[in-house]
PDB file of C-alpha atoms in Angstrom:
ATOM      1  CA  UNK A  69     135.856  61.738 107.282  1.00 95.00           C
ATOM      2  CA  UNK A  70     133.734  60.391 104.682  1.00 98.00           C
ATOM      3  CA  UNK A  71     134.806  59.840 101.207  1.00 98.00           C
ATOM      4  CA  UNK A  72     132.093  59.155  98.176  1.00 98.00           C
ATOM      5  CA  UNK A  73     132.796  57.021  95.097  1.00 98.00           C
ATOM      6  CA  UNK A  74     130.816  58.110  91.923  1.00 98.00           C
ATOM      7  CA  UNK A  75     130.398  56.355  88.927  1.00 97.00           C
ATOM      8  CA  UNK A  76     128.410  58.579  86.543  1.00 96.00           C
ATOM      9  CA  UNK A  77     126.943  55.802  84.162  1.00 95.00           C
ATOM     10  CA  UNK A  78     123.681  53.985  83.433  1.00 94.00           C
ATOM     11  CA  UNK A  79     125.499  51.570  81.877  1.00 91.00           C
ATOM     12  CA  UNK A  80     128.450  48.913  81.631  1.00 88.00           C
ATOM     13  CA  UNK A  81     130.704  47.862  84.333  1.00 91.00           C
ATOM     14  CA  UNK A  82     134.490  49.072  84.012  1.00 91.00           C
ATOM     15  CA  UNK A  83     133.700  52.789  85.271  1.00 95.00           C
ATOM     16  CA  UNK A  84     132.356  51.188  88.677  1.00 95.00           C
ATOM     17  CA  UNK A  85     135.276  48.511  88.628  1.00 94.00           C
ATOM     18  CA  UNK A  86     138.048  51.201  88.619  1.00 96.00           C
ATOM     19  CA  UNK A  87     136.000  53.403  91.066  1.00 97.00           C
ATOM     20  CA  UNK A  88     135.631  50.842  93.812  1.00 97.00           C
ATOM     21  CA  UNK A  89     139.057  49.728  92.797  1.00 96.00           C
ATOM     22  CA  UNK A  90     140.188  52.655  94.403  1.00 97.00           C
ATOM     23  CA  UNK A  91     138.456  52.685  97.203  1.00 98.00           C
ATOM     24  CA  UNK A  92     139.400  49.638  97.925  1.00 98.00           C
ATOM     25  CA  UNK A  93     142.437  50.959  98.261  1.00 98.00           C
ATOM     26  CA  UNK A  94     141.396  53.354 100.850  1.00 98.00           C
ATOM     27  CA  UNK A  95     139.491  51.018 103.229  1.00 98.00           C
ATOM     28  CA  UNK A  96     142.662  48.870 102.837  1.00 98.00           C
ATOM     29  CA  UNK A  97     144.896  51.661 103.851  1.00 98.00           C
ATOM     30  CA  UNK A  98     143.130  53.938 105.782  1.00 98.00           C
ATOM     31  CA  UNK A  99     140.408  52.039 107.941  1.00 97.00           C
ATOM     32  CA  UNK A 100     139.521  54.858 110.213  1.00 97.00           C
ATOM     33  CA  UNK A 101     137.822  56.808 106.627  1.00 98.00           C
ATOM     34  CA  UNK A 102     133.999  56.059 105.964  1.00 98.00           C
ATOM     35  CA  UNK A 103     133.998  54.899 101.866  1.00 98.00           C
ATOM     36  CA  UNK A 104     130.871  54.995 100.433  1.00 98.00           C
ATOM     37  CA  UNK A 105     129.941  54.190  96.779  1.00 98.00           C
ATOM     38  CA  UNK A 106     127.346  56.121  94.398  1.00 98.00           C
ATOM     39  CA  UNK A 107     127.040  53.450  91.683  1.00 98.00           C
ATOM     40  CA  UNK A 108     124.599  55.394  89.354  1.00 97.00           C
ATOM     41  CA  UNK A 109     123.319  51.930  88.123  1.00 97.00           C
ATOM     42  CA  UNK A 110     121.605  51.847  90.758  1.00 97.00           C
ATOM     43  CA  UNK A 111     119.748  54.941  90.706  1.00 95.00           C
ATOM     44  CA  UNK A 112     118.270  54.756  87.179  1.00 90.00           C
ATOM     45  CA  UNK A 113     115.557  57.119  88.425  1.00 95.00           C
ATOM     46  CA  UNK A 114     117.347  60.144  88.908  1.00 97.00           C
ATOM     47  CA  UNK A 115     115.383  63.149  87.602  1.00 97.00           C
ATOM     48  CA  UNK A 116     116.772  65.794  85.248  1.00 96.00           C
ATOM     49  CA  UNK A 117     117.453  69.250  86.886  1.00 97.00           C
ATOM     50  CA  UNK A 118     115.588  71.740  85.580  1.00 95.00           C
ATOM     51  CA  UNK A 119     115.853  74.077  89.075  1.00 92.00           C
ATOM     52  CA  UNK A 120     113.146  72.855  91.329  1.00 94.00           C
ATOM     53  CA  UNK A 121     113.477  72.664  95.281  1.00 93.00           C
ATOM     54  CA  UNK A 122     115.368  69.466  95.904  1.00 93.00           C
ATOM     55  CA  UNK A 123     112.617  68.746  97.968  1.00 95.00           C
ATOM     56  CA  UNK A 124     110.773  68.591  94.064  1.00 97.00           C
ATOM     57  CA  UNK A 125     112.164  65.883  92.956  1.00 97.00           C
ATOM     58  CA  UNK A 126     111.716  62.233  93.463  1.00 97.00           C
ATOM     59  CA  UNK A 127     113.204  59.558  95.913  1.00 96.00           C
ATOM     60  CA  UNK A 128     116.098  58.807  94.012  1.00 96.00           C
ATOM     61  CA  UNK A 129     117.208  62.048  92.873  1.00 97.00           C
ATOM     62  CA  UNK A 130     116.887  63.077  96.534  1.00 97.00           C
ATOM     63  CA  UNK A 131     118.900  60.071  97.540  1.00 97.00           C
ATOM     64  CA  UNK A 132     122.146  60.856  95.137  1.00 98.00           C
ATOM     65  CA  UNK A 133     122.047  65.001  96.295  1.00 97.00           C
ATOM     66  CA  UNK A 134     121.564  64.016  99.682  1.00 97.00           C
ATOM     67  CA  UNK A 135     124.938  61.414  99.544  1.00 98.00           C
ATOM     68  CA  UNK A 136     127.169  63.588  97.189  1.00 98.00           C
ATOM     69  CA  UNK A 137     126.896  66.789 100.143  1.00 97.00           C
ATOM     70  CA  UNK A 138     127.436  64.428 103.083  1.00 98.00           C
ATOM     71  CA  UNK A 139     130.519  63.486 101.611  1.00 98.00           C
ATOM     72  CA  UNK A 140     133.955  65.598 102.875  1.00 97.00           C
ATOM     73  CA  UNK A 141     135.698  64.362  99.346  1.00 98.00           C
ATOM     74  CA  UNK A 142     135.545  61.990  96.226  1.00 98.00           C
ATOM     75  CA  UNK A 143     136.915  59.711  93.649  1.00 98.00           C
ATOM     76  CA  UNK A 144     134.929  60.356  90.800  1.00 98.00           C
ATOM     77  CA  UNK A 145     134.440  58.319  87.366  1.00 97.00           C
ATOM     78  CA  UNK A 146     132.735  58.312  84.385  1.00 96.00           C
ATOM     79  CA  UNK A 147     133.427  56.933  80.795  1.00 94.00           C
ATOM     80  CA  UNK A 148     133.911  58.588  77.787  1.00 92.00           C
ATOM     81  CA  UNK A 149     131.021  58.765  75.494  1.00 89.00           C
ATOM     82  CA  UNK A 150     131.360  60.896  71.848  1.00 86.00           C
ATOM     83  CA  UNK A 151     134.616  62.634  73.758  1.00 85.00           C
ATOM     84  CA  UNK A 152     132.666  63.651  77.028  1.00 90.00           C
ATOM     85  CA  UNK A 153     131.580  62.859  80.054  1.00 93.00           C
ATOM     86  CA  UNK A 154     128.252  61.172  80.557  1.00 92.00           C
ATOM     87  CA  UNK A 155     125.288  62.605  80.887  1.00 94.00           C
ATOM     88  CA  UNK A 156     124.510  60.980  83.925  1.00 96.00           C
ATOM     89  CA  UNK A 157     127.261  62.742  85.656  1.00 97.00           C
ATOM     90  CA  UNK A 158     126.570  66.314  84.452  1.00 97.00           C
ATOM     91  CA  UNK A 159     123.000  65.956  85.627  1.00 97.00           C
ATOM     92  CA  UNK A 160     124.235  65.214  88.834  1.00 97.00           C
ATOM     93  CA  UNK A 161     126.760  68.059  89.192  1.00 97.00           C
ATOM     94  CA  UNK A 162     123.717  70.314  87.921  1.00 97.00           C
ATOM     95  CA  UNK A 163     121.364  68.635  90.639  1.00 97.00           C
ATOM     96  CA  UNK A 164     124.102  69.667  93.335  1.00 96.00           C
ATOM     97  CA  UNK A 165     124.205  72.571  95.161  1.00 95.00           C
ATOM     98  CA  UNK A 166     127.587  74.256  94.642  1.00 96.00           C
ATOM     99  CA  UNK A 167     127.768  75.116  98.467  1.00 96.00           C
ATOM    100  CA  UNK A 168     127.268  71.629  99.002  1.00 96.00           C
ATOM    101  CA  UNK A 169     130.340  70.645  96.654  1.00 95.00           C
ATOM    102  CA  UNK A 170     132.360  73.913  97.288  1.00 96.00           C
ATOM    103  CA  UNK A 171     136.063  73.840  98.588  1.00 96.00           C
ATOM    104  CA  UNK A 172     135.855  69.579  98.734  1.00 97.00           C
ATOM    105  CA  UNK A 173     138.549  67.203  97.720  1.00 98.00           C
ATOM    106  CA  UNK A 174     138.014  65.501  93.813  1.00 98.00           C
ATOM    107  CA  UNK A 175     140.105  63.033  92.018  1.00 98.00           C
ATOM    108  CA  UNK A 176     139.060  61.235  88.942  1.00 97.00           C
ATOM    109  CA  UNK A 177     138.901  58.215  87.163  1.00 97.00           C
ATOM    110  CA  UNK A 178     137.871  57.860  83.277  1.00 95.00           C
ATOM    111  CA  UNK A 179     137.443  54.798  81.233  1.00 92.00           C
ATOM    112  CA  UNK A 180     137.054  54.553  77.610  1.00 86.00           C
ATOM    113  CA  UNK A 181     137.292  52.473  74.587  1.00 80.00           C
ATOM    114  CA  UNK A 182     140.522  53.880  73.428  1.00 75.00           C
ATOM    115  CA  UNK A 183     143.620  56.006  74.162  1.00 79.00           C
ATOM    116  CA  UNK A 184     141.683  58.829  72.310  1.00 76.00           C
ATOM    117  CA  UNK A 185     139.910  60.309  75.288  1.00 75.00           C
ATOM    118  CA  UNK A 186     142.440  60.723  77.701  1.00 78.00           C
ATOM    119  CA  UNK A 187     142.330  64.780  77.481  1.00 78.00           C
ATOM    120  CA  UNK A 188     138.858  64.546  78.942  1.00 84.00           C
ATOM    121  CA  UNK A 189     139.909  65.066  82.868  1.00 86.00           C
ATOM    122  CA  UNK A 190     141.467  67.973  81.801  1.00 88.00           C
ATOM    123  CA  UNK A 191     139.209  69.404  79.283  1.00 89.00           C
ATOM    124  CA  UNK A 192     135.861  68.885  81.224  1.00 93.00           C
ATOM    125  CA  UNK A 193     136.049  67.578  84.855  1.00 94.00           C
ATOM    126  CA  UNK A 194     138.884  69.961  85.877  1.00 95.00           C
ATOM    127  CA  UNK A 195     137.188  73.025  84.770  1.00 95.00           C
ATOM    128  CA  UNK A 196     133.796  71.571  86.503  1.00 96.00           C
ATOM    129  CA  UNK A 197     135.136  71.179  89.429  1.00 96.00           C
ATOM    130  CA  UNK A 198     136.950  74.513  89.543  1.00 96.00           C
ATOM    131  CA  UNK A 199     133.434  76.168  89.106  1.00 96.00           C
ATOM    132  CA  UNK A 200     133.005  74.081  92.433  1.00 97.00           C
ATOM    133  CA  UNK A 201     136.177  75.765  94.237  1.00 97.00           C
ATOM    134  CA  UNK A 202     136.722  72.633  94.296  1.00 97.00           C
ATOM    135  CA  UNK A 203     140.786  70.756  94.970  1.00 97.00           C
ATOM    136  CA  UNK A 204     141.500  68.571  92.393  1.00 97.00           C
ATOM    137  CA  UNK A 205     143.936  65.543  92.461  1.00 96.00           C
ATOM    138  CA  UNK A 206     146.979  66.280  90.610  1.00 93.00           C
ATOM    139  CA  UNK A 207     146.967  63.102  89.125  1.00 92.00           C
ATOM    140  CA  UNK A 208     143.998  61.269  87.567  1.00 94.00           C
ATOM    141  CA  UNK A 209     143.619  57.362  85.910  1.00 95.00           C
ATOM    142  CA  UNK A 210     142.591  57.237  82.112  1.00 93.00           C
ATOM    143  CA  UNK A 211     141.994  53.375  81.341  1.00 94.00           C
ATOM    144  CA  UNK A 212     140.895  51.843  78.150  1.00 90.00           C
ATOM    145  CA  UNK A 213     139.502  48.531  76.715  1.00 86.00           C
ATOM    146  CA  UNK A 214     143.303  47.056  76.870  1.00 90.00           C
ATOM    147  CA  UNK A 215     143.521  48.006  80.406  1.00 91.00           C
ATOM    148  CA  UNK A 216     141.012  45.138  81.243  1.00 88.00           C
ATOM    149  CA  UNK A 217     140.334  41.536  81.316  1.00 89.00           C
ATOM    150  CA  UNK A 218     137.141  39.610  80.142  1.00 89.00           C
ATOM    151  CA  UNK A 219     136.048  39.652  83.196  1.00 86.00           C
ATOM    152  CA  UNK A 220     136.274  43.907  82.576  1.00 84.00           C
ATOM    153  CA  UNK A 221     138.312  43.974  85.623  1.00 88.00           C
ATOM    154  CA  UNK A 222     141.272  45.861  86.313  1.00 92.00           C
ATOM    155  CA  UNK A 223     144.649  43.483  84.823  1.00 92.00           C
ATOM    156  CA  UNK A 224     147.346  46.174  83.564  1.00 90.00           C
ATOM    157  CA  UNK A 225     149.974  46.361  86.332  1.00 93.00           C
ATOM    158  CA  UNK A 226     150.840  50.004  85.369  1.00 93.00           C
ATOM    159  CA  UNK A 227     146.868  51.038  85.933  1.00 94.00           C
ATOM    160  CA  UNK A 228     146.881  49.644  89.238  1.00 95.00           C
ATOM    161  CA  UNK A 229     149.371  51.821  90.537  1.00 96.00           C
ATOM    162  CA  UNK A 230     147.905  54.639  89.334  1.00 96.00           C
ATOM    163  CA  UNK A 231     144.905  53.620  90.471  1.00 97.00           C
ATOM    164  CA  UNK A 232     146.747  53.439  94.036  1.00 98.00           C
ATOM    165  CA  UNK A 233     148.615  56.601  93.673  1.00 98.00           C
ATOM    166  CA  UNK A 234     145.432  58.295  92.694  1.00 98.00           C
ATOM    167  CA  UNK A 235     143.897  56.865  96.554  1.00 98.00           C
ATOM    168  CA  UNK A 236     146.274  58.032  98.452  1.00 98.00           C
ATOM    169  CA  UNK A 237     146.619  61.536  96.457  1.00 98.00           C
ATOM    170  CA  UNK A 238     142.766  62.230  97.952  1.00 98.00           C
ATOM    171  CA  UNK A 239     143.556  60.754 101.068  1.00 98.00           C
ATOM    172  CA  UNK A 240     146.694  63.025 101.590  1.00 97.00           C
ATOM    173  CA  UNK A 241     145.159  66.384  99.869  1.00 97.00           C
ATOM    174  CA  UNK A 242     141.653  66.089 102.185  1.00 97.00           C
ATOM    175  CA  UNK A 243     143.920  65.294 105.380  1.00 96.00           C
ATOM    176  CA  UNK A 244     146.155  68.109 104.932  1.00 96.00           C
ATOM    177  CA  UNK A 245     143.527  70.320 103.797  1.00 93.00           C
ATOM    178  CA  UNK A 246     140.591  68.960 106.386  1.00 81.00           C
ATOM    179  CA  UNK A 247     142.240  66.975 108.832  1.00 67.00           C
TER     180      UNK A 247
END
């Protein structure tokens, strides 16, 4: 079983922070699950889709379609930019084949500068994902600017668990559903 972190962003660091927070959490708990982690940072040369042959693109678009459909499920997080998701992470849901997404295990994590954006899970990602057929978490982690340290990691007690809760919520819904 393979599980895929995402952050969707270009930019900043607290998205990736509370993504590989939680998989942390899995290869803590569950060491027999593969964790791998798209940090979109990485991949600043991801193409826009505009419906070519994913054999069209370049390297690193290739690279993030090929490692989102090997994945059985993921934790998936983006910040909240003008009340949305990125555009980073749209592109790569419209790079994806839905068969390749289809009837897969999602939970997500959002991060913003506020408590404003909090609605955005449920507003955006959820529907997204149901065009996938995908399963959703029930539960998702919103975290803000006051959620955070200087060192923009992780130090509100409350967000941790949730954080935690949020793990084991993918773990649980992709072993019952998969296992």
């Amino acid at each position: 079983m393979k599980l895929l972190g995402i952050s969707g962003t270009i930019l900043g660091s607290k998205t990736a922070a509370a993504v590989d927070a939680s998989l942390d959490v899995v290869r803590n708990k569950y060491p027999d699950i593969e964790v791998d982690f798209l940090d979109m940072r990485h991949y600043k040369n991801v193409q826009f889709c505009d419906g070519s042959n994913i054999s069209d693109y370049n390297e690193d678009t290739q690279k993030v379609i090929e490692m989102i459909a090997a994945a059985d499920f993921y934790i998936i997080g983006t910040p909240i930019f003008q009340s949305s998701i990125t555009g980073v992470l749209k592109n790569l849901f419209d790079l994806v084949p839905v068969p390749k997404i289809s009837n897969k295990v999602m939970g997500f994590i959002a991060t913003g500068g506020t408590s404003h954006h909090y609605l955005v899970v449920e507003n955006q990602l959820k529907p997204i994902a149901g065009y996938f057929r995908a399963y959703v978490a029930p539960g998702h982690v919103y975290i803000h600017d006051e959620h955070f340290d200087e060192q923009q990691q992780i130090a509100n007690e409350g967000i941790i668990a949730r954080i935690e809760k949020l793990a084991d919520e993918v773990v649980f819904m992709q072993t019952r559903l998969k296992g």
